[in-house]
Short mmCIF file of C-alpha atoms and ligand atoms in Angstrom, two decimals:
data_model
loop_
_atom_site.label_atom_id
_atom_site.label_comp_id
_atom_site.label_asym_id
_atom_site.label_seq_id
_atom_site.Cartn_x
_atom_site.Cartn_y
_atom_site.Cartn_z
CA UNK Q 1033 46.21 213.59 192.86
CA UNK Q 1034 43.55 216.42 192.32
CA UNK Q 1035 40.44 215.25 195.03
CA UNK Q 1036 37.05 217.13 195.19
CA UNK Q 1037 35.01 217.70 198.55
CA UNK Q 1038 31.40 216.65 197.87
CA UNK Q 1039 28.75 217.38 200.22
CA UNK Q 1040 26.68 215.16 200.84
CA UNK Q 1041 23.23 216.26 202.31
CA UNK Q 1042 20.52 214.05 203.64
CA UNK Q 1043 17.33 214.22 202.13
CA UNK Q 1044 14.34 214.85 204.72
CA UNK Q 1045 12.67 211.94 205.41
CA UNK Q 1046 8.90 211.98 205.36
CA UNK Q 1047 8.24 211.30 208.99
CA UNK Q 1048 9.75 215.11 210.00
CA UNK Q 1049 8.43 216.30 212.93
CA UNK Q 1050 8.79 218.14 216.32
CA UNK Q 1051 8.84 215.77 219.11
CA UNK Q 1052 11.72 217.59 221.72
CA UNK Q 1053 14.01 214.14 221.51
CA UNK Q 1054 17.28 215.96 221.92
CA UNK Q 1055 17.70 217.48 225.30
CA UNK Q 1056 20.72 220.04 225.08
CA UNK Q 1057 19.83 220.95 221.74
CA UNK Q 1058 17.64 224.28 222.73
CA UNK Q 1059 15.88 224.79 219.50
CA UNK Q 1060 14.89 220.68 219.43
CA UNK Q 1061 13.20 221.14 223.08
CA UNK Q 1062 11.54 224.54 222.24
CA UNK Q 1063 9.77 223.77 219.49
CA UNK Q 1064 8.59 220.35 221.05
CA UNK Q 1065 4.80 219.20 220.19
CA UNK Q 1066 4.91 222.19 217.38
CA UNK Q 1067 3.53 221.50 214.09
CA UNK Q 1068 6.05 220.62 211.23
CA UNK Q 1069 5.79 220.56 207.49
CA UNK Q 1070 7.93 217.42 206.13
CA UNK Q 1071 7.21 218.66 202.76
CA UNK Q 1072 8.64 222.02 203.16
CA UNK Q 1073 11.32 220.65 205.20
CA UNK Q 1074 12.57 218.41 202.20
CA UNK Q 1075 12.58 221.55 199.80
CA UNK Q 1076 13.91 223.66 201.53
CA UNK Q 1077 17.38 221.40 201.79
CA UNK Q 1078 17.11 220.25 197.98
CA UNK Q 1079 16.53 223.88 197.37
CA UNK Q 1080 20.16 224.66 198.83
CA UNK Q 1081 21.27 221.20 197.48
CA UNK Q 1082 20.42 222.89 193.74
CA UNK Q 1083 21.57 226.22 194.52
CA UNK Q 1084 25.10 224.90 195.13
CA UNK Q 1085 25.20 222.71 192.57
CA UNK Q 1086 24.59 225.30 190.33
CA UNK Q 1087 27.72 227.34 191.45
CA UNK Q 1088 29.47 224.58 190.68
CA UNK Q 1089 29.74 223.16 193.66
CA UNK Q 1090 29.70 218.96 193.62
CA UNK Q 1091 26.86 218.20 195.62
CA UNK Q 1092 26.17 214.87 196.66
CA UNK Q 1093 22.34 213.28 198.28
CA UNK Q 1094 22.01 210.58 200.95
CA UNK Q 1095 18.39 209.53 201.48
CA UNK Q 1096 16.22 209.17 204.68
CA UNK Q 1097 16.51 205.96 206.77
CA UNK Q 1098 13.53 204.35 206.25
CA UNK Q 1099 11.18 205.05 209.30
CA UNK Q 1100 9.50 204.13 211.75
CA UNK Q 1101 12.11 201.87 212.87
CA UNK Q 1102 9.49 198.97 213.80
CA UNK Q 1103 12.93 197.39 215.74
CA UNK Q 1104 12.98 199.52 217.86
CA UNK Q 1105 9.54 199.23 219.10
CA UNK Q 1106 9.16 195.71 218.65
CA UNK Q 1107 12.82 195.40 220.94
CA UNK Q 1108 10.66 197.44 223.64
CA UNK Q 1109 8.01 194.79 223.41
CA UNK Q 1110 4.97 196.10 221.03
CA UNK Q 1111 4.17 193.08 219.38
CA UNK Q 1112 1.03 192.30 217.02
CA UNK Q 1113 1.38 193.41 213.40
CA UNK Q 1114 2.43 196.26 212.49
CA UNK Q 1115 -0.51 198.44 212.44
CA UNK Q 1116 -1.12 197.39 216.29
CA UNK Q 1117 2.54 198.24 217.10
CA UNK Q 1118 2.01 202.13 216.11
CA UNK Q 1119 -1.05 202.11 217.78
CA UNK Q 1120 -0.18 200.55 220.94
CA UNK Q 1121 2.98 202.44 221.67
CA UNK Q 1122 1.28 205.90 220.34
CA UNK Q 1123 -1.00 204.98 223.48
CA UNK Q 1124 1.36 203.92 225.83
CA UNK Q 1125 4.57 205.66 225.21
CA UNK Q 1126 4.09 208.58 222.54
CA UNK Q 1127 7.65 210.02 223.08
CA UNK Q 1128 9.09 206.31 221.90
CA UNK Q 1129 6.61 206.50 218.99
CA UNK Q 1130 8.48 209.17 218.32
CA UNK Q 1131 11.98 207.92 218.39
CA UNK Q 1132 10.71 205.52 216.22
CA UNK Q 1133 9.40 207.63 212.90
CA UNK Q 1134 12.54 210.38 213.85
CA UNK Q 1135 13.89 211.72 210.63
CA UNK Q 1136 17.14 212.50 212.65
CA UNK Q 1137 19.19 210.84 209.82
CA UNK Q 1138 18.74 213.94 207.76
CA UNK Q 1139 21.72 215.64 209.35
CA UNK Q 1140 23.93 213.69 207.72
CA UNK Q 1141 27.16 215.49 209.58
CA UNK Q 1142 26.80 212.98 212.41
CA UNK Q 1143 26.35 209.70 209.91
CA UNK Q 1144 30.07 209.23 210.41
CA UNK Q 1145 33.32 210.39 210.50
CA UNK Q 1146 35.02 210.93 206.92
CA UNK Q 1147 38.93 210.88 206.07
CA UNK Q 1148 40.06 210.89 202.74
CA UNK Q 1149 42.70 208.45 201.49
CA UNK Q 1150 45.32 210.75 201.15
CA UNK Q 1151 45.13 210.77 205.17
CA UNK Q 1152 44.63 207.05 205.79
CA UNK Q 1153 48.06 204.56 205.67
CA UNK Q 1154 46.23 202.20 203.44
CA UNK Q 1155 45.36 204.84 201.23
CA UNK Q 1156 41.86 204.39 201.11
CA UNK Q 1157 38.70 206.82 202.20
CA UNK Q 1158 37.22 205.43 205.19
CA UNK Q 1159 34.09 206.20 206.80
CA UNK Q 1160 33.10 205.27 210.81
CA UNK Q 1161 29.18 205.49 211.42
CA UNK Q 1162 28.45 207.10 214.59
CA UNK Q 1163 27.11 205.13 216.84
CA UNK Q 1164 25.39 208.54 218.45
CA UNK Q 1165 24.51 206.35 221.84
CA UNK Q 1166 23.85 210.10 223.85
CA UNK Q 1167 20.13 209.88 222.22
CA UNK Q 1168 17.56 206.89 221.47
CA UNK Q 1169 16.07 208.14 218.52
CA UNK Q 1170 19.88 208.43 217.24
CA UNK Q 1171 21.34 205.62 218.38
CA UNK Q 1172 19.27 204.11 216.12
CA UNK Q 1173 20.53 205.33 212.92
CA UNK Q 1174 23.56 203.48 212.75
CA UNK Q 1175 23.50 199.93 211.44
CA UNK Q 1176 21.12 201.02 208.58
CA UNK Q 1177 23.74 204.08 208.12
CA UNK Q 1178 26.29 201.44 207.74
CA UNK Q 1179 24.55 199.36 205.47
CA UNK Q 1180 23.89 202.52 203.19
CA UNK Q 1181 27.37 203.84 202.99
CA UNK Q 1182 28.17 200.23 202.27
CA UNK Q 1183 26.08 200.00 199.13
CA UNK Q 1184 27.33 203.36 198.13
CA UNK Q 1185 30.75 203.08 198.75
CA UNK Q 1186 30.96 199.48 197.73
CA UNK Q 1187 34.02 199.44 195.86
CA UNK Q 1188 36.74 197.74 198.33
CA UNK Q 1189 39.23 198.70 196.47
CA UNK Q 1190 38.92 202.69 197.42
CA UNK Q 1191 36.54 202.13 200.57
CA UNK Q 1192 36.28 200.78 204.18
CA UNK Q 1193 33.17 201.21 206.26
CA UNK Q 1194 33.57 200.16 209.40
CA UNK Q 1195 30.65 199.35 212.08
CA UNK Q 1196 30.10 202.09 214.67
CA UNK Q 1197 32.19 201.64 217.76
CA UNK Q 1198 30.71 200.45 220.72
CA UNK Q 1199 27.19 202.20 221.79
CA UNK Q 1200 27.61 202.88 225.04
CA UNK Q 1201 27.45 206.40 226.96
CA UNK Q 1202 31.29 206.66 227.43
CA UNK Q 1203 32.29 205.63 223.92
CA UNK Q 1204 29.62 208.45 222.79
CA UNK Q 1205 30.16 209.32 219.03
CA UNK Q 1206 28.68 211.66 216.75
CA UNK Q 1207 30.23 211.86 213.61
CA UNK Q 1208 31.43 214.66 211.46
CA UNK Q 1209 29.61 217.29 213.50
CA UNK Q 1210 32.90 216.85 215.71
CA UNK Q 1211 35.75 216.41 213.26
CA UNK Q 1212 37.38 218.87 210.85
CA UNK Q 1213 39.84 217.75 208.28
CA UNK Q 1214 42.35 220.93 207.14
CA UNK Q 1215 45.09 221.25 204.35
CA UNK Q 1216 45.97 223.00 201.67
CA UNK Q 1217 44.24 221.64 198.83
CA UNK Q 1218 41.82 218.41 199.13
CA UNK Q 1219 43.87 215.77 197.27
CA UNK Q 1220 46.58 216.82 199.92
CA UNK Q 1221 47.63 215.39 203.63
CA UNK Q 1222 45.71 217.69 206.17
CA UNK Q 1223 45.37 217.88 209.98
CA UNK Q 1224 42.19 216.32 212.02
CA UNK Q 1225 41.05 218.16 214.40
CA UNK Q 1226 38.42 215.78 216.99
CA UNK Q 1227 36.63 217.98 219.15
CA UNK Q 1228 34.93 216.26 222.41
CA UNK Q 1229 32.62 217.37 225.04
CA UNK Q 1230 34.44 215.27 227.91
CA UNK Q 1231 36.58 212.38 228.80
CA UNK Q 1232 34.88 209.25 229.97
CA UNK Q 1233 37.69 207.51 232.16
CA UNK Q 1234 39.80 210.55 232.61
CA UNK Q 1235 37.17 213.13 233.74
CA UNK Q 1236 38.52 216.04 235.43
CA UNK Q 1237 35.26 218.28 234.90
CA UNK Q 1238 33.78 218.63 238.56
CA UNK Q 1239 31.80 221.47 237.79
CA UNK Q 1240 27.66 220.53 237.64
CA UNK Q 1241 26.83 220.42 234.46
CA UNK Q 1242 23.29 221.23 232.65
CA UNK Q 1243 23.58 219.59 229.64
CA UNK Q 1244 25.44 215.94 229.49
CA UNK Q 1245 28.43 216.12 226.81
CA UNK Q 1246 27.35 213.64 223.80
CA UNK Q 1247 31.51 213.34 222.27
CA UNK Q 1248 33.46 210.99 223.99
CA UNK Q 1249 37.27 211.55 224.05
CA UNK Q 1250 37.84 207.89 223.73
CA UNK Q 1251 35.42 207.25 220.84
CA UNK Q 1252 36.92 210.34 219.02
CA UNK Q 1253 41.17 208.24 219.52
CA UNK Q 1254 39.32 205.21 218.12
CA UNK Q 1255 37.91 206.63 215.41
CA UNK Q 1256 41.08 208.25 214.53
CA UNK Q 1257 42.76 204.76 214.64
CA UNK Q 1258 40.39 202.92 212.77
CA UNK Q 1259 41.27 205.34 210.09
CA UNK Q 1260 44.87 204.84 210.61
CA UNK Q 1261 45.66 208.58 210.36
CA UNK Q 1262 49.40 210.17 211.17
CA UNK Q 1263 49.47 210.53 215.31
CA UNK Q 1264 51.58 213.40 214.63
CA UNK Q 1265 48.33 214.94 212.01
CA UNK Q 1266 46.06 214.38 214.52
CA UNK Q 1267 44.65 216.84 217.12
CA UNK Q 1268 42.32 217.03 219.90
CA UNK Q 1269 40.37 219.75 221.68
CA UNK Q 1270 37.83 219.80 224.60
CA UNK Q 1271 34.52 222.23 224.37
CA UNK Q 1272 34.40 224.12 226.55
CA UNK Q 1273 31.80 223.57 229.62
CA UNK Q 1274 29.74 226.99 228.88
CA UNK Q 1275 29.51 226.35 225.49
CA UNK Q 1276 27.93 223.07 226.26
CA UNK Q 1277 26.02 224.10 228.67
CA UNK Q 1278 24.57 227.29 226.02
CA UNK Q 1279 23.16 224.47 223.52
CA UNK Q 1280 26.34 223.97 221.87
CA UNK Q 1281 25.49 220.13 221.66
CA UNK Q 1282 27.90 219.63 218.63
CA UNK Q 1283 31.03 221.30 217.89
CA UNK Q 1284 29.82 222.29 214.56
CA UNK Q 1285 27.35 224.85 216.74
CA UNK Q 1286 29.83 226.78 217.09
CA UNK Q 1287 33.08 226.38 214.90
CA UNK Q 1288 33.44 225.54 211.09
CA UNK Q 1289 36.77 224.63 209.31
CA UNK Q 1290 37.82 224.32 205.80
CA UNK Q 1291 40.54 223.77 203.61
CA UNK Q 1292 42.94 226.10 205.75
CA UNK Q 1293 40.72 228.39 207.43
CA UNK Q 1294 39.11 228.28 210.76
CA UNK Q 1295 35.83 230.11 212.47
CA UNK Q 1296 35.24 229.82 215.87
CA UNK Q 1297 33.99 231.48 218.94
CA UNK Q 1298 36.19 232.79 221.70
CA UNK Q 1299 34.29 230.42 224.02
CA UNK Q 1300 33.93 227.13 221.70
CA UNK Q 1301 37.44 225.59 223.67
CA UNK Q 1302 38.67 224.89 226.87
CA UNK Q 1303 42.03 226.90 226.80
CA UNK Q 1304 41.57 228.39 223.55
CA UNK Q 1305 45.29 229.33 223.74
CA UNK Q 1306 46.50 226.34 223.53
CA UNK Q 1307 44.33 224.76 221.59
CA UNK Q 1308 45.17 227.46 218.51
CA UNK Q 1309 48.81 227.17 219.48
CA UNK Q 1310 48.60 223.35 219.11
CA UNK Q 1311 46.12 223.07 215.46
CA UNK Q 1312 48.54 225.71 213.85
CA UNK Q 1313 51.63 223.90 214.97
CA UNK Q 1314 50.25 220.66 213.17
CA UNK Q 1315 49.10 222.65 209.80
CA UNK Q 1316 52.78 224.34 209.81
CA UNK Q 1317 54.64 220.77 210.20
CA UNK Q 1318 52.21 219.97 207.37
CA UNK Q 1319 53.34 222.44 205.48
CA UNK Q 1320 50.74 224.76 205.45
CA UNK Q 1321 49.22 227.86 207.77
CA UNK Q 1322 45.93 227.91 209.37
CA UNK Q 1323 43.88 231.23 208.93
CA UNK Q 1324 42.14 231.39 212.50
CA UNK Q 1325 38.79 234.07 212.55
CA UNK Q 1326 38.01 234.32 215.97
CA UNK Q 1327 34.53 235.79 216.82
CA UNK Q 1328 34.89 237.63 220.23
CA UNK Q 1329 31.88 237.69 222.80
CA UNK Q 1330 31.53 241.70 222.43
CA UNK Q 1331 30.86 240.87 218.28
CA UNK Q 1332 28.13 237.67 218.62
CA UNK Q 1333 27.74 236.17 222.57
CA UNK Q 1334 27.44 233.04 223.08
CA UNK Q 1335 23.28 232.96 223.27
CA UNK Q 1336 23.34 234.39 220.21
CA UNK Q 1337 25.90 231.74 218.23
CA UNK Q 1338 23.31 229.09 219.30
CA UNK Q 1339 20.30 231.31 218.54
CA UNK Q 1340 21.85 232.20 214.97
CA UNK Q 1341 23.53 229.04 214.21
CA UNK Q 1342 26.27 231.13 212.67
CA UNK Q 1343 28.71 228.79 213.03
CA UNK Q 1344 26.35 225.71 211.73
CA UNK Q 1345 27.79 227.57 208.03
CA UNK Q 1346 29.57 225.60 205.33
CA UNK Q 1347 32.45 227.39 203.75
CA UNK Q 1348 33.10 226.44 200.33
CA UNK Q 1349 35.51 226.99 197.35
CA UNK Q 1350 33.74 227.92 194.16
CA UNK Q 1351 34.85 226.60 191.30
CA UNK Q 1352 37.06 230.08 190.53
CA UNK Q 1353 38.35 230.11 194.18
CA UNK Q 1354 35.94 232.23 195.69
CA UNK Q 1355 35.32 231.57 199.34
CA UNK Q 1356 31.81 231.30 200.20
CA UNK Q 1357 29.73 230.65 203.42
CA UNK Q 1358 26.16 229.50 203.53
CA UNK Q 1359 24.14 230.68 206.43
CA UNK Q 1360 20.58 229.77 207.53
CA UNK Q 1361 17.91 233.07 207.18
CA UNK Q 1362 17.68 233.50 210.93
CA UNK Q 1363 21.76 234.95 210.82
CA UNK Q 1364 20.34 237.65 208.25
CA UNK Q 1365 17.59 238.49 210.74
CA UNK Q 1366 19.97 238.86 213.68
CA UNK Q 1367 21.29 242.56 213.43
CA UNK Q 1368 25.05 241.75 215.20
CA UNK Q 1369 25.30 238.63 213.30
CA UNK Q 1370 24.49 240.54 210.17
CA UNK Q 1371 27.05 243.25 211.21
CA UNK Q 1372 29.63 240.87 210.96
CA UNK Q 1373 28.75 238.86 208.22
CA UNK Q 1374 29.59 242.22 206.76
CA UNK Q 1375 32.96 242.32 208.45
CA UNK Q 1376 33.76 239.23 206.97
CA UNK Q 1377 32.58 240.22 203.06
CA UNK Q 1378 34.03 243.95 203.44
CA UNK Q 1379 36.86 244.41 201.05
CA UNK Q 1380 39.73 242.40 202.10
CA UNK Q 1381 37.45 240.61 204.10
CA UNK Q 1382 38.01 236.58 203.94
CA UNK Q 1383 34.51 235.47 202.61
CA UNK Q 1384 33.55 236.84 199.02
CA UNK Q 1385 29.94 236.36 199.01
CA UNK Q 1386 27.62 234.65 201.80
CA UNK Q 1387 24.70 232.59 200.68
CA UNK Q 1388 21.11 232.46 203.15
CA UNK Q 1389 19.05 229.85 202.83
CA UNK Q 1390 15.74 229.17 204.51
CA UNK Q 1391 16.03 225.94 206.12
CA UNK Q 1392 13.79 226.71 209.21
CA UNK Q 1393 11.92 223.49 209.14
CA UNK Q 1394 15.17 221.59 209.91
CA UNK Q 1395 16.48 224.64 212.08
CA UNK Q 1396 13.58 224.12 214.43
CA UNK Q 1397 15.19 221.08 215.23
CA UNK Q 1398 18.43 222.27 215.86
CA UNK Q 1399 20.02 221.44 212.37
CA UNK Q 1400 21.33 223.98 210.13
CA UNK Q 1401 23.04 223.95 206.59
CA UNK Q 1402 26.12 222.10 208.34
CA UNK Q 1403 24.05 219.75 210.18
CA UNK Q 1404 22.78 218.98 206.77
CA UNK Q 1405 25.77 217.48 204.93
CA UNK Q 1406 28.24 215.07 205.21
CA UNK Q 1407 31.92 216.04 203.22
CA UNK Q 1408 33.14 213.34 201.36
CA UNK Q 1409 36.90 213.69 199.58
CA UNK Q 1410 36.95 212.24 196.25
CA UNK Q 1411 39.33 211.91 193.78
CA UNK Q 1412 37.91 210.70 190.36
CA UNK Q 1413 38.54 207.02 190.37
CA UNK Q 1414 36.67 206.92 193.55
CA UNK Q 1415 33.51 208.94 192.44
CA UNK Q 1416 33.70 206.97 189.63
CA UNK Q 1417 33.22 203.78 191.49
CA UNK Q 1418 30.07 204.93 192.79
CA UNK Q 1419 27.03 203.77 190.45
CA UNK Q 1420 23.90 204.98 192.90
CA UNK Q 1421 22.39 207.96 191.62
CA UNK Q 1422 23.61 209.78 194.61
CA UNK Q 1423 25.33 212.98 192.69
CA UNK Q 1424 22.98 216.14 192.74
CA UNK Q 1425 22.61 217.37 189.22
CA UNK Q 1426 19.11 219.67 187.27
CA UNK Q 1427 17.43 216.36 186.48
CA UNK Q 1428 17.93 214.47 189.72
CA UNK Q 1429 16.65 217.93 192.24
CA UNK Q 1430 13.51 217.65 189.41
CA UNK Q 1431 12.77 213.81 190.20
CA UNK Q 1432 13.11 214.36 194.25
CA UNK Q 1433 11.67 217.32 194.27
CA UNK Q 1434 8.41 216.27 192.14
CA UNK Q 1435 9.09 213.03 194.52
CA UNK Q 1436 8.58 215.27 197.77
CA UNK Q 1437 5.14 216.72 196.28
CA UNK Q 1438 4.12 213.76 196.10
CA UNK Q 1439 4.10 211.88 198.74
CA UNK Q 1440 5.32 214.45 201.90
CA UNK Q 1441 2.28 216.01 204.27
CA UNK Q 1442 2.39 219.71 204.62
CA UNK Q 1443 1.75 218.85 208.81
CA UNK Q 1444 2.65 216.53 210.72
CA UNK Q 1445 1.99 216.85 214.85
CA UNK Q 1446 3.32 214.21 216.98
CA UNK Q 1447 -0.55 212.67 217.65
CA UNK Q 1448 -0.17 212.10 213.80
CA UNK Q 1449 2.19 209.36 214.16
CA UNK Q 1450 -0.54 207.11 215.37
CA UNK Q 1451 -2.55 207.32 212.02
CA UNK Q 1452 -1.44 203.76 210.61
CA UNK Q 1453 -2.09 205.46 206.86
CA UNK Q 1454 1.44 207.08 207.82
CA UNK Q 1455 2.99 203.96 207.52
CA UNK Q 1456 1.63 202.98 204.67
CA UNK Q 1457 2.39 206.55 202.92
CA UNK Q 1458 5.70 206.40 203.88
CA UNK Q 1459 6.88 202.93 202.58
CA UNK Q 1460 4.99 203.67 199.43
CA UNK Q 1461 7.40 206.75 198.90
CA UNK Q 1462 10.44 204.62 199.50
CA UNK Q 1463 10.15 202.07 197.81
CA UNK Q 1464 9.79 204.53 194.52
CA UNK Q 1465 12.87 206.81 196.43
CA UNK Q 1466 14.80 203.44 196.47
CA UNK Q 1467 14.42 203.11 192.14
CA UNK Q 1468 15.08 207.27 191.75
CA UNK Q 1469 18.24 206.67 193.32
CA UNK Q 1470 19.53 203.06 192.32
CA UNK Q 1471 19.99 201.58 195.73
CA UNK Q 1472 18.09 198.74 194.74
CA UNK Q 1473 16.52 196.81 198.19
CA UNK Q 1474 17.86 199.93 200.63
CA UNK Q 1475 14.37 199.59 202.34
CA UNK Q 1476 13.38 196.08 202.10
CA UNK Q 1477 15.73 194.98 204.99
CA UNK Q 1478 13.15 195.17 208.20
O1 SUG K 2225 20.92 215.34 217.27
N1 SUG K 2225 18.00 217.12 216.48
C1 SUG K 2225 19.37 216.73 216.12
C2 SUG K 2225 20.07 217.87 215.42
C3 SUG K 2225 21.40 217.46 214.88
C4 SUG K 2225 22.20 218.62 214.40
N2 SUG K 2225 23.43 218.17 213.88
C5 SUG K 2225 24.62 218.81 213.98
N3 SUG K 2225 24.80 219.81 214.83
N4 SUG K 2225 25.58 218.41 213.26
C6 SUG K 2225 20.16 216.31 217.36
O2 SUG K 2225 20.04 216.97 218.39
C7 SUG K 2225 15.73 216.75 217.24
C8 SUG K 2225 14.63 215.76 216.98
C9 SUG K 2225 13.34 216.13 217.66
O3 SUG K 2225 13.37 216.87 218.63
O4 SUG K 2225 12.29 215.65 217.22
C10 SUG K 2225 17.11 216.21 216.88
O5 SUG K 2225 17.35 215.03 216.94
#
């Protein structure tokens, strides 16, 4: 059956801001305390939202948890109404403030883990929110990520959504970020390649680390068997500890995969040999070959991967079979990243055209166009059960856009969180966001 990838990016949420929450992630603790622009933040990802839609690419939106997570707070013991919540943890514990407006849902590549039903014994999609335990203002996302990919994907018939596995530090999961389907064509069996920063109950890493691995090994087997996908289509790969240790706090830092073509850095794997050797083997016995680009250290170092987010790209298929890759600006700016973007567009080359985007409001958190979206295989009876207006098209980018005008600041400091108009603002905005897109009581749930 002929299946579609749809990407599915999250819309920036209102509260967008620059609080350093994600320790690891170099650009999220540089830019700490900065200023942000929510506003510019959320047009600058509908902007690449439109601009793919209009190659013909099926583009898919996913909407901002609604924010602050009052919860959370109240679970840390603010109490009073809300108003007096804000105010009293803005006073006493700013950084939890924080965690609590986050907008971290907007990089919707570690929502969940995807597989198609083509890959799944009972032959339907299934979906696994991460449970993303490494970071507070994360580990909050998930029930309310659950709950949305349940209204979405209501139709039981072509979709399971499981809860999150278990939150805890050893059963760490974050979603998509670490997980990359290949095959031939979409509506086709492929290969899953899990990609984890350590092993909780088998750890053979002695080294001292600097940053603490967020992918579990065990979280990334469970996630595979909740999906019931083929043992034998299944593989897993450690990072390796220097690219964790450079900022690579996701895999998708610093390798992208599609259909049946691999990019990755030279230092993305422990044993990179085998690793290869092992991924290619599975996509032969699937009956197709894997097309590996390796970027050596002398063409992009490691610093500069993280710095450029090169590999936070998205290939793509155009509608005529073009390949395409979408970079963030700061890779154009970059002279030895631009150098071999050429490489890779030069006649023969494997890319036909690469698309820059400015998404530096999002990039200044450490998320880049892959960070973004969440890939979603659909074949047409399943994107036809799906009645929320979730499916990117002219009139829908006009309504969000004119939406984010609206209501979005053009600065927002961390100190700003305190103002209680915020709140108000925000759940204003929602509440309309919740008719736009026909998810009818998303953000009435407290
Ligand atoms: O989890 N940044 C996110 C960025 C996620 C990027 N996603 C992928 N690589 N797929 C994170 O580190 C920063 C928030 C702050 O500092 O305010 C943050 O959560």
């Amino acid at each position: 059956m002929s299946a579609q990838e749809i990407n599915f990016d999250g819309l920036v949420g209102p509260s967008h801001h620059h609080a350093g929450l994600a320790t690891g992630n170099v650009a999220s603790m540089r830019n700490r305390g900065s200023a942000a622009n929510p506003r510019k933040a959320a047009l600058q990802g509908l902007e690449k939202m439109l601009a793919l839609h209009r190659r013909g690419i099926p583009q898919g939106v996913l909407p901002p948890l609604a924010r602050p997570n009052l919860r959370l707070l109240r679970a840390l013991g603010f109490h009073g109404s809300d108003a007096a919540v804000i105010a009293k943890a803005g006073k006493l514990e700013p950084q939890l403030l924080s965690a609590a407006y986050s907008a971290s849902s907007m990089w919707t590549a570690n929502a969940a883990t995807v597989s198609p039903a083509t890959d799944c014994a009972d032959a339907k999609v299934h979906f696994t929110p991460a449970n993303l335990s490494a970071k507070l203002h994360r580990s909050v996302e998930h029930p309310d990520t659950a709950r949305l990919l349940r209204q979405i994907f209501s139709d039981a018939t072509h979709f399971v959504v499981h809860d999150a596995i278990p939150g805890v530090a050893a059963l760490g999961d974050e979603g998509a970020a670490n997980h990359t389907r290949f095959a031939r064509r979409h509506g086709e069996a492929g290969v899953h390649f899990f990609v984890y920063g350590d092993e909780a109950f088998a750890s053979k890493q002695s080294a001292a680390r600097r940053f603490a691995p967020r992918q579990y090994a065990e979280a990334s087997r469970a996630v595979a068997r909740l999906h019931q996908l083929d043992p034998a289509r299944t593989v897993y790969a450690r990072q390796s500890l220097a690219a964790i240790d450079a900022g690579v706090f996701h895999n998708d830092v610093i390798a992208v995969g599609h259909l049946d073509t691999l990019l990755y850095h030279q230092a993305a794997f422990d044993d990179e040999a085998k690793v290869i050797r092992t991924l290619s083997g599975a996509c032969d016995a699937a009956g197709f070959s894997l097309n590996c680009i390796r970027v050596a250290d002398d063409q992009l170092s490691l610093q500069d991967a993280v710095a450029t987010y090169l590999f936070n790209s998205q290939l793509l298929c155009s509608p005529d079979g073009r390949k395409l890759m979408v970079v963030p600006a700061e890779c154009q700016d970059h002279a030895a990243c631009r150098r071999y973007l050429e490489t890779l567009t030069a006649s023969g080359g494997p890319i036909a055209e690469v698309l820059s985007f400015d998404l530096r409001e999002s990039m200044r958190n450490g998320g880049g166009p892959a960070c973004l979206r969440l890939r979603v295989v659909l074949d047409a009876p399943q994107a036809a059960a799906i009645t929320s207006r979730v499916f990117l098209d002219e009139a829908l980018y006009g309504t969000l856009a004119d939406w984010v005008t609206r209501h979005y600041r053009d600065r927002l400091l961390p100190e700003d969180l305190r103002d209680p108009q915020l709140l108000d603002e925000i759940r204003g905005a929602l509440h309309e966001l919740e008719g736009i897109l026909a998810l009818p009581g998303f953000y009435s749930v407290d």
